[in-house]
Every structure is written in structure tokens, then in C-alpha cells.
mmCIF file of C-alpha atoms and ligand atoms in Angstrom:
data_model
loop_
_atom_site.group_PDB
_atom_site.id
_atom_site.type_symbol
_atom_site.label_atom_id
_atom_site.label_comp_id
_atom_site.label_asym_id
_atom_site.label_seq_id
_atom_site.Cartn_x
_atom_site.Cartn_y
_atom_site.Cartn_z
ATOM 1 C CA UNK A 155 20.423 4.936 -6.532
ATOM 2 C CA UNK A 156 20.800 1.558 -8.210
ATOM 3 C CA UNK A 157 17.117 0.228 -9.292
ATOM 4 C CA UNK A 158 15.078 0.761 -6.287
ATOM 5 C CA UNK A 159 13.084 -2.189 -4.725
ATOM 6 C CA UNK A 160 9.953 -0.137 -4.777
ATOM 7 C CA UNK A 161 8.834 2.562 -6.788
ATOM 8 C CA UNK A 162 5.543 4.395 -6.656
ATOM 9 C CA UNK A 163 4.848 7.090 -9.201
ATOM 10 C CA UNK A 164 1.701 9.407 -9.318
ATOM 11 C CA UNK A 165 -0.163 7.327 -6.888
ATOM 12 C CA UNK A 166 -3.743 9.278 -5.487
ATOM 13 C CA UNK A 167 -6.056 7.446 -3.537
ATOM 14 C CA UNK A 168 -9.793 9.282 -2.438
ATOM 15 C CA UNK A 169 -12.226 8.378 0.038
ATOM 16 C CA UNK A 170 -15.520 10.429 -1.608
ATOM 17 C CA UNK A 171 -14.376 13.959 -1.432
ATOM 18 C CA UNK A 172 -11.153 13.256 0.553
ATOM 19 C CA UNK A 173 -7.888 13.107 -1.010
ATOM 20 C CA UNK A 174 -6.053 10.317 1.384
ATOM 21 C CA UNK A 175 -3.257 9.391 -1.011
ATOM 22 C CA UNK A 176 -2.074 12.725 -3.140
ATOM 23 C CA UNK A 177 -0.281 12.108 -6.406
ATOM 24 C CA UNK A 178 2.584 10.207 -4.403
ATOM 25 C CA UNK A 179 6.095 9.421 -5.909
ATOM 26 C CA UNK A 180 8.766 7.515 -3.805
ATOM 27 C CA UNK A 181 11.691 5.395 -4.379
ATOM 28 C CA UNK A 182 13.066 2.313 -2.194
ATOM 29 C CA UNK A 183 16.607 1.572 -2.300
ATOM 30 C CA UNK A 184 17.170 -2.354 -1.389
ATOM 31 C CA UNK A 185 18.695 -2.502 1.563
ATOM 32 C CA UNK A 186 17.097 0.683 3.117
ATOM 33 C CA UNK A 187 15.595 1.172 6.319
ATOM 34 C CA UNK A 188 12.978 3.978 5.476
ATOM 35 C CA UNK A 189 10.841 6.126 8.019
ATOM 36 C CA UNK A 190 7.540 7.353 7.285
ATOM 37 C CA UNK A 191 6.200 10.183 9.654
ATOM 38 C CA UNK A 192 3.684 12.363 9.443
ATOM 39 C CA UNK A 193 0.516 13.972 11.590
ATOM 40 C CA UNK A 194 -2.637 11.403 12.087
ATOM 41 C CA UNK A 195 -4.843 11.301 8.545
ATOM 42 C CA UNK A 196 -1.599 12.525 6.813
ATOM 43 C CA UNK A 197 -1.727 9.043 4.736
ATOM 44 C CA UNK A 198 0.816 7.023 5.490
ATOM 45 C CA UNK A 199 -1.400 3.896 6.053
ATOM 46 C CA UNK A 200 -3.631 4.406 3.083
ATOM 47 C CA UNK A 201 -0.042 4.477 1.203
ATOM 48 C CA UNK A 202 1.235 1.215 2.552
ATOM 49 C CA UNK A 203 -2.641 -0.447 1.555
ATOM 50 C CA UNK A 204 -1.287 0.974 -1.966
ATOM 51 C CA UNK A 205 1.672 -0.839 -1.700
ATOM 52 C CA UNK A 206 0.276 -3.937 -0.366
ATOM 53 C CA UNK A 207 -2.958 -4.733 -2.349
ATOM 54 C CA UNK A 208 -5.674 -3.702 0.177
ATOM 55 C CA UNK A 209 -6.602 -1.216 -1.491
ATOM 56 C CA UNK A 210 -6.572 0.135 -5.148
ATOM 57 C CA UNK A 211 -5.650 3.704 -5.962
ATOM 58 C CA UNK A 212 -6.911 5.923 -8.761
ATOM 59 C CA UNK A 213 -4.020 6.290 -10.013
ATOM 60 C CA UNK A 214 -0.762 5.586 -9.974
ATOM 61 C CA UNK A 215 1.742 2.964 -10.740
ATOM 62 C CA UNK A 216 3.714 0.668 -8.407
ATOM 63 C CA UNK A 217 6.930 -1.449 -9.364
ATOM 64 C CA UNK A 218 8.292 -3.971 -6.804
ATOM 65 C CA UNK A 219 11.545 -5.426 -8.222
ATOM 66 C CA UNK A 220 11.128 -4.141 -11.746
ATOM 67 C CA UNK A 221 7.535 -5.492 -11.979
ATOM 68 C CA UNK A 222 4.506 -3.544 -12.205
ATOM 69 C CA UNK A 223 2.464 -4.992 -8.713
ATOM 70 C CA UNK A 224 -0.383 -2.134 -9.020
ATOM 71 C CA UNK A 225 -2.738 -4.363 -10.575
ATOM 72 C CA UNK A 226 -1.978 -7.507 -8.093
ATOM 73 C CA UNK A 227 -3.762 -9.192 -5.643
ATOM 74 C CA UNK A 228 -2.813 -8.898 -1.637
ATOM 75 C CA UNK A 229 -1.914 -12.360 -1.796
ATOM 76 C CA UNK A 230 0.642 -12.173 -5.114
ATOM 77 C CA UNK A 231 2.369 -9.261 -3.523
ATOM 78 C CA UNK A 232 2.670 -11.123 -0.671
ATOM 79 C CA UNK A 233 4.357 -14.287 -2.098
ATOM 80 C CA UNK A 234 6.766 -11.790 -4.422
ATOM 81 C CA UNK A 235 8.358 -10.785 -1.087
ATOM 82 C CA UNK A 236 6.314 -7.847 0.342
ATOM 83 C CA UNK A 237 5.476 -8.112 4.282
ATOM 84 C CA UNK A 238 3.526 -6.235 6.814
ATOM 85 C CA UNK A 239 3.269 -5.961 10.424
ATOM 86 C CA UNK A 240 0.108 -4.902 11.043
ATOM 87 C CA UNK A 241 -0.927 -1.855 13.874
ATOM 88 C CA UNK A 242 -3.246 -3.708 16.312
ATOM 89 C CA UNK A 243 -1.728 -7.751 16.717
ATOM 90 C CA UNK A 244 -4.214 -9.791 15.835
ATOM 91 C CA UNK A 245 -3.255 -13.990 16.605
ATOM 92 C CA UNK A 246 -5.263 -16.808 16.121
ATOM 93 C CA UNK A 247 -6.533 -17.525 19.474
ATOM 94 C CA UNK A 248 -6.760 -21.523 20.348
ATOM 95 C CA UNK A 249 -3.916 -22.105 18.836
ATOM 96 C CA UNK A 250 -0.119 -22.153 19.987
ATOM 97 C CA UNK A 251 2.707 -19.684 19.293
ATOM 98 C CA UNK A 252 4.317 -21.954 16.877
ATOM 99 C CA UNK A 253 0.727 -22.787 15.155
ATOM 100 C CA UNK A 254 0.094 -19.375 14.531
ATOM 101 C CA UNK A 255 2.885 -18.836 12.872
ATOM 102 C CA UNK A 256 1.974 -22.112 11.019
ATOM 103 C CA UNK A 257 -0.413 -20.535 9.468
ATOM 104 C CA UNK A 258 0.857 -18.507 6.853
ATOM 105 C CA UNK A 259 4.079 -20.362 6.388
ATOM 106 C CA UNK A 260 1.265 -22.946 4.921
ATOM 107 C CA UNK A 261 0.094 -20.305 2.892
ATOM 108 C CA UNK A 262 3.474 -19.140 1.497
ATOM 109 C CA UNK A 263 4.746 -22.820 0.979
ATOM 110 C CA UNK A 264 2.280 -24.143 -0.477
ATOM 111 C CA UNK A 265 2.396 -27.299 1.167
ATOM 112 C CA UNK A 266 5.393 -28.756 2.369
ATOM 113 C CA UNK A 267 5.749 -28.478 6.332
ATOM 114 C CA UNK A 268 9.096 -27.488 8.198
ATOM 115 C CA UNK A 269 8.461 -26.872 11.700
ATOM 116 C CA UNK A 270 12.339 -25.617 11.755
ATOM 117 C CA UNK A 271 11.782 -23.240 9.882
ATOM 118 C CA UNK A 272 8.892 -22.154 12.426
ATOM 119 C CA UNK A 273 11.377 -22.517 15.155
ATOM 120 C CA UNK A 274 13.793 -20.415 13.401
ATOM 121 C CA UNK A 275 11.474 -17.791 12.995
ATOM 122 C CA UNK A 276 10.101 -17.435 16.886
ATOM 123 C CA UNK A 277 13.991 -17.404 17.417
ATOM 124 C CA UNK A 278 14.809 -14.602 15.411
ATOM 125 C CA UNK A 279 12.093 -12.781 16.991
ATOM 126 C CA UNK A 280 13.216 -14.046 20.759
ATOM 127 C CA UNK A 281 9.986 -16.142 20.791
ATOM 128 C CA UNK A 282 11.445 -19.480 20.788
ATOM 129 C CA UNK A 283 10.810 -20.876 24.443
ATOM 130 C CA UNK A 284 7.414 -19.779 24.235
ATOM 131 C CA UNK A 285 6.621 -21.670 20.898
ATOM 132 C CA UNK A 286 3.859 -24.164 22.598
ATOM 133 C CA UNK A 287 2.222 -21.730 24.905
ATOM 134 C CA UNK A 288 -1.126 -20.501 23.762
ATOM 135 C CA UNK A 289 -1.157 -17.699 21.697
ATOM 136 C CA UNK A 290 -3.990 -16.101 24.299
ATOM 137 C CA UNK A 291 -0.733 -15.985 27.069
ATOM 138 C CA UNK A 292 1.465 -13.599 25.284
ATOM 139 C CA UNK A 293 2.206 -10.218 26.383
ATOM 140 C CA UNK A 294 1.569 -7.271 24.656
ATOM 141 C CA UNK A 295 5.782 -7.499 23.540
ATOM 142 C CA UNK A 296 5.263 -10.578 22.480
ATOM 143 C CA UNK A 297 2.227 -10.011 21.035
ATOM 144 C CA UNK A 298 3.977 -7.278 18.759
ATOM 145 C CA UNK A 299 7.113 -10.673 18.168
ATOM 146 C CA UNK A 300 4.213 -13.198 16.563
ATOM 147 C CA UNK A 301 3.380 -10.662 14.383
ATOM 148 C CA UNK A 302 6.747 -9.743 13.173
ATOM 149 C CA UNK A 303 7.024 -13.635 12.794
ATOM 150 C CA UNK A 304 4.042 -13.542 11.197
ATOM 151 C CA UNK A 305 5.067 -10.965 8.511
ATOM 152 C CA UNK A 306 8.846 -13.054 8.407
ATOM 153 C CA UNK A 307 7.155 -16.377 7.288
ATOM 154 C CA UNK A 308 6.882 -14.805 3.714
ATOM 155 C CA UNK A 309 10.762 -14.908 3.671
ATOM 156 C CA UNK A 310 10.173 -11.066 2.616
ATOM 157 C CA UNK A 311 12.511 -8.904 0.682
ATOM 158 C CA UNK A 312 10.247 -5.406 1.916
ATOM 159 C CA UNK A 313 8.893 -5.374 5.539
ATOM 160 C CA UNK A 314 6.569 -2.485 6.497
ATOM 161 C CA UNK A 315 6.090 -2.022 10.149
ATOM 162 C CA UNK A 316 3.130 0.528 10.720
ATOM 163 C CA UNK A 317 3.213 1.790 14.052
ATOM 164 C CA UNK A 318 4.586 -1.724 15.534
ATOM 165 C CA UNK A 319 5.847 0.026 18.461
ATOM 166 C CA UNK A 320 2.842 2.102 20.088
ATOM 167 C CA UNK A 321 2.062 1.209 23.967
ATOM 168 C CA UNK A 322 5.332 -0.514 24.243
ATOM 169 C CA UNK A 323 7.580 0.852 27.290
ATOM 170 C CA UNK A 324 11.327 1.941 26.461
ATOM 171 C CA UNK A 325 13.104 -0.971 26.716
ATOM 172 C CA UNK A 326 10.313 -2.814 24.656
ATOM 173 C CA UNK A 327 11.141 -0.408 22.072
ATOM 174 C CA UNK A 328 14.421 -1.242 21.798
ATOM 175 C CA UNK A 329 13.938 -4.714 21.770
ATOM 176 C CA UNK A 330 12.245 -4.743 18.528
ATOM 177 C CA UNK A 331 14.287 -2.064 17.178
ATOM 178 C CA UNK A 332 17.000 -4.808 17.770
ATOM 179 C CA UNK A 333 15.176 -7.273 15.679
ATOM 180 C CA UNK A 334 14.051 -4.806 13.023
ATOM 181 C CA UNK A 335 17.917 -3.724 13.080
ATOM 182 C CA UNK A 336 18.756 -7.722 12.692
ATOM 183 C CA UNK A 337 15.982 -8.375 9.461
ATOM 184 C CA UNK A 338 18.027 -5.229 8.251
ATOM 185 C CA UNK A 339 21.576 -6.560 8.432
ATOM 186 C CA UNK A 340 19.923 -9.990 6.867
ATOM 187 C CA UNK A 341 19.147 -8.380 4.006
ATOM 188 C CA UNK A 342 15.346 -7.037 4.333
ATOM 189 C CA UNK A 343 14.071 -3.561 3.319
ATOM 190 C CA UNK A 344 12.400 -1.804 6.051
ATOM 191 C CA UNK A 345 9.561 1.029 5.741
ATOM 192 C CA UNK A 346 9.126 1.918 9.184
ATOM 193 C CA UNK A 347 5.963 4.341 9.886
ATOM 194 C CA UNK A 348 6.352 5.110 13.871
ATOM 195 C CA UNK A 349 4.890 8.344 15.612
ATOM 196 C CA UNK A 350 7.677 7.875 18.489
ATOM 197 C CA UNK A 351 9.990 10.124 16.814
ATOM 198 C CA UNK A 352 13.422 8.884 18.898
ATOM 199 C CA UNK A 353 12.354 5.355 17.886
ATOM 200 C CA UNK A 354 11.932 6.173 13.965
ATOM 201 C CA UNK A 355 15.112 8.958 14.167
ATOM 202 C CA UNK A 356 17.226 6.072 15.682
ATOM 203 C CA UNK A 357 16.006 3.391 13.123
ATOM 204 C CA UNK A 358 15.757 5.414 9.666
ATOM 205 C CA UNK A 359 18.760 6.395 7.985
ATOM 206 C CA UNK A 360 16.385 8.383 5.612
ATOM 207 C CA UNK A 361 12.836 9.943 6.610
ATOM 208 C CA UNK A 362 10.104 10.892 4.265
ATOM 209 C CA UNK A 363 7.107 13.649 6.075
ATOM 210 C CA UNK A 364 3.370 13.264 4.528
ATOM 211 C CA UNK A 365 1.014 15.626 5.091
ATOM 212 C CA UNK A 366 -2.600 15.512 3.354
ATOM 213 C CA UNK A 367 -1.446 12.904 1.512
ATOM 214 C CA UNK A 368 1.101 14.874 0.039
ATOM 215 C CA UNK A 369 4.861 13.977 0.630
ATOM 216 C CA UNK A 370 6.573 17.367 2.103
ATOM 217 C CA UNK A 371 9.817 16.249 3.052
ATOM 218 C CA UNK A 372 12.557 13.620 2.243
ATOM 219 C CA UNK A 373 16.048 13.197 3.351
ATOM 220 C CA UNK A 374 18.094 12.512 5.825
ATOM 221 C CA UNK A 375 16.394 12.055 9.709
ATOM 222 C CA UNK A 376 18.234 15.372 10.983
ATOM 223 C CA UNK A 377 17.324 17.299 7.774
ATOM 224 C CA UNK A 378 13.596 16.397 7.542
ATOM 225 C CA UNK A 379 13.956 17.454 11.667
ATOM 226 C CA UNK A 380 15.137 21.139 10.529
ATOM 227 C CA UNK A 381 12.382 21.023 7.883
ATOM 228 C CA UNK A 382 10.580 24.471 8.435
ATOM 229 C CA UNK A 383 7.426 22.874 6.802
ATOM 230 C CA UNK A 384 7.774 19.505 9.261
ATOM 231 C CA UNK A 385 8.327 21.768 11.988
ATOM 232 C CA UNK A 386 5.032 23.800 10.628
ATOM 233 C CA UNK A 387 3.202 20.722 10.841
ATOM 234 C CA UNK A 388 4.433 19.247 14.180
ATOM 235 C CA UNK A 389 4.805 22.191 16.387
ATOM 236 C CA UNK A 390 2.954 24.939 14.622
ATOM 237 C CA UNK A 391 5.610 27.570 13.506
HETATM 238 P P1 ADP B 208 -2.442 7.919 8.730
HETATM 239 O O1 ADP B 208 -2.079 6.484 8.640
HETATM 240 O O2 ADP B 208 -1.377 8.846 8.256
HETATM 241 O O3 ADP B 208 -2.925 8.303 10.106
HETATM 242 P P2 ADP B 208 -4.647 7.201 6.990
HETATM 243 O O4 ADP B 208 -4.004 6.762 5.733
HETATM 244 O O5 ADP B 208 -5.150 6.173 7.913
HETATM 245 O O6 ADP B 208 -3.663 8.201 7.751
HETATM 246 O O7 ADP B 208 -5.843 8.157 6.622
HETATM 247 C C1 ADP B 208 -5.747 9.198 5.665
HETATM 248 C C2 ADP B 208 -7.105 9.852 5.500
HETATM 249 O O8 ADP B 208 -7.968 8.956 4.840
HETATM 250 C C3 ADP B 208 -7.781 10.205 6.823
HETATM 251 O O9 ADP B 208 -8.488 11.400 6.653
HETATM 252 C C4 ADP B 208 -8.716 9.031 7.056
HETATM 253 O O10 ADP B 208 -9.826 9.429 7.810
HETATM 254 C C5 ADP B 208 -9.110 8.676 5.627
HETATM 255 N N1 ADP B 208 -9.406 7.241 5.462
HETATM 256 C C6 ADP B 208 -8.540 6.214 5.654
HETATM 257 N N2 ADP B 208 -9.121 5.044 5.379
HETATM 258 C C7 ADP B 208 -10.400 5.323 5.006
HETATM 259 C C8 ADP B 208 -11.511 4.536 4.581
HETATM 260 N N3 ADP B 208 -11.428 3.209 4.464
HETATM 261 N N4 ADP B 208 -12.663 5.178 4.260
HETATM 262 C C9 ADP B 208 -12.756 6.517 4.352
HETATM 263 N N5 ADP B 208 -11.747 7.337 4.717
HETATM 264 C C10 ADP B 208 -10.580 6.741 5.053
HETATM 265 MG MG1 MG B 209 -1.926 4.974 10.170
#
């Protein structure tokens, strides 16, 4: 691997007694498109708060581009190039399609306006004719679009998707697998964290397992699949 975008090393995160986060090292390779699986409370999301400011571990040390990020705020990380699309969609209500994603382009700016660039963005996402509809009147699809605007407004170089995809039919699915696939081609690093395993087998072209916090497989989708300890955790045997 050349130098990864993202490196953790001995990262550990607790709640009280609870061990969320368990002395966790993982590399990024630029250009990747990652999957993160793992049973519910393995971790994963607790991970990606490491990664993206919200919340401090322990321990641990995290290197975006060759720069130490672990003792950064939300915001910095966010303006160096890391992105995330958050679980539950959560617009600005009042305000249109194109506003909301107003918003933080303001905020990564830092001033200067280009409501192309807005455009641009709702268009990547398939958003476009619905750009002066209230934000209120989207679906639950398109709902799951803003944010992925949302998170593209940074211009980022790493996009983490947790669990963008839950309560979306098949063909929903696919649609922002498309997009996902299209940020990928453009350049963008994607950690994907799904729990509908064809979606995330499709998308990842390597899969890391968590479990307690603890990374307990990493490799390729159809090796962590044979993994007798995945299988352990998923099925029981
Ligand atoms: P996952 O995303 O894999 O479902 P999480 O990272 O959300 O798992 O949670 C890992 C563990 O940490 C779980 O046991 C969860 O209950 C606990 N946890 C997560 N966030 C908090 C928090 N803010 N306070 C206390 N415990 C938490
Ligand atoms: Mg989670």
C-alpha cells in the first residue's frame, strides 16, 4: 500500500466500564471503497466518531493525509476533506433543497457564494429538478440524496456512509450505490458501514468485521464471508 489516506493505530474508546472502541488499527488506501460490518454494539459507529471528531478516544492516534487529526476539532477534520453521511437524515426544515445544501457549502467556503456549485451537487446526487421544493417534500430516497449532498459540499477526499441505506427498497439501494460508485470513480475514498450484506459485498472491494470493538477480520468481501469467526458471529457456528 502506498501511504494510506487514513490510518488509525491503537485507538480504544470506553463508555464507563464498556470497551466500545478496542485498541483499533486500520489502514485506508486512497482510492478505496472500504466496508465496515459487524453485529449491532460491535463499534463501528463509535469508530467513525473517532475518525471524525465527535468523540475523543483514550487512546490512539489518527493520521488523515500524513497529519496527525486525533487532536482536531469536528469542524478542522471536516474542512481537511473528511465527510459523513449521517444514519437518520436530518434537513433543515423551512428551507429549500438547494438552501439546505447552502448551508454548509457557507460553512466550507467561507464566504463566497456559487449557487452552481449547489446545482452541481443536487445533480450528482439526481436531486437537481427538485432544488426549490421544500426540504419537508422529499422522500425518504431523497431524503438519504440531500444528505449525501450534504456530506459532498466539503469537496471531501474520505466519505463515510454509516448505514445510508437502511429502509430503502431494492432499487433505492442501487440507486445510491450508483452514486456512491460515481464519488468513487471521481476520486473519493469510501468507508461504507451497511448491515445489508449484498449491498456492502457489491460495493466493498475489501471488508473489515468488528466485534466488541475489536477488528476480527479483514480482506477481501468473499474471504471475510468464509471467515469461521464472522460466520461465528453472524450465524452462530
Ligand atoms: P455499532 O455502530 O457497531 O452498532 P456503536 O459504536 O454504536 O456500535 O456502539 C458500541 C457500544 O458502545 C455499544 O455497546 C453501545 O451501547 C455503546 N455506546 C455507543 N455510544 C455510547 C454513548 N454515547 N454512551 C454510552 N455507550 C455508548
Ligand atoms: Mg452504528
Amino acid at each position: 500500500m502506498s501511504e494510506p489516506i487514513l490510518s488509525i493505530r491503537g485507538v480504544s474508546k470506553r463508555f464507563g466500564t464498556l470497551i466500545a472502541v478496542a485498541d483499533v488499527d486500520l489502514d485506508v488506501a486512497r482510492g478505496e471503497k472500504l466496508g465496515i460490518i459487524g453485529p449491532n454494539g460491535s463499534g463501528k459507529t463509535t469508530l467513525i466518531n473517532c475518525i471524525t471528531g465527535v468523540i475523543r478516544p483514550e487512546q490512539g492516534k489518527i493520521t488523515f493525509e500524513g497529519i496527525d487529526i486525533s487532536r482536531m476539532p469536528t469542524y478542522q477534520r471536516a474542512r481537511r476533506g473528511i465527510a459523513r453521511s449521517f444514519q437518520i437524515p436530518r434537513p433543515f426544515v423551512g428551507m429549500s433543497v438547494v438552501q439546505n445544501l447552502q448551508v454548509p457549502l457557507d460553512y466550507v467556503a467561507s464566504g463566497e457564494r456559487d449557487p452552481a456549485g449547489a446545482l452541481g451537487i443536487l445533480a450528482a446526487v439526481g436531486l437537481e429538478t427538485r432544488a426549490d421544493d421544500p426540504a419537508e417534500s422529499l422522500t425518504h430516497l431523497e431524503l438519504r440524496k440531500l444528505e449525501l449532498a450534504r456530506a459532498l459540499a466539503a469537496e471531501p477526499r474520505l466519505l463515510i456512509a454509516d448505514e445510508v441505506m437502511a429502509g430503502l427498497s431494492e432499487q433505492e439501494i442501487d440507486e445510491v450505490l450508483e452514486i456512491l460508485f460515481t464519488l468513487n470513480a471521481r476520486g473519493v475514498t469510501i468507508i461504507m458501514i451497511e448491515h445489508i450484506m449484498h449491498a456492502i459485498m457489491r460495493f466493498s472491494t475489501r471488508l473489515v468485521c468488528m466485534e466488541t470493538g475489536r477488528v476480527i477480520a479483514d480482506g477481501t468481501p468473499q474471504e471475510v464471508g468464509r471467515n469461521p469467526e464472522v460466520r461465528r458471529v453472524y450465524f452462530g457456528k
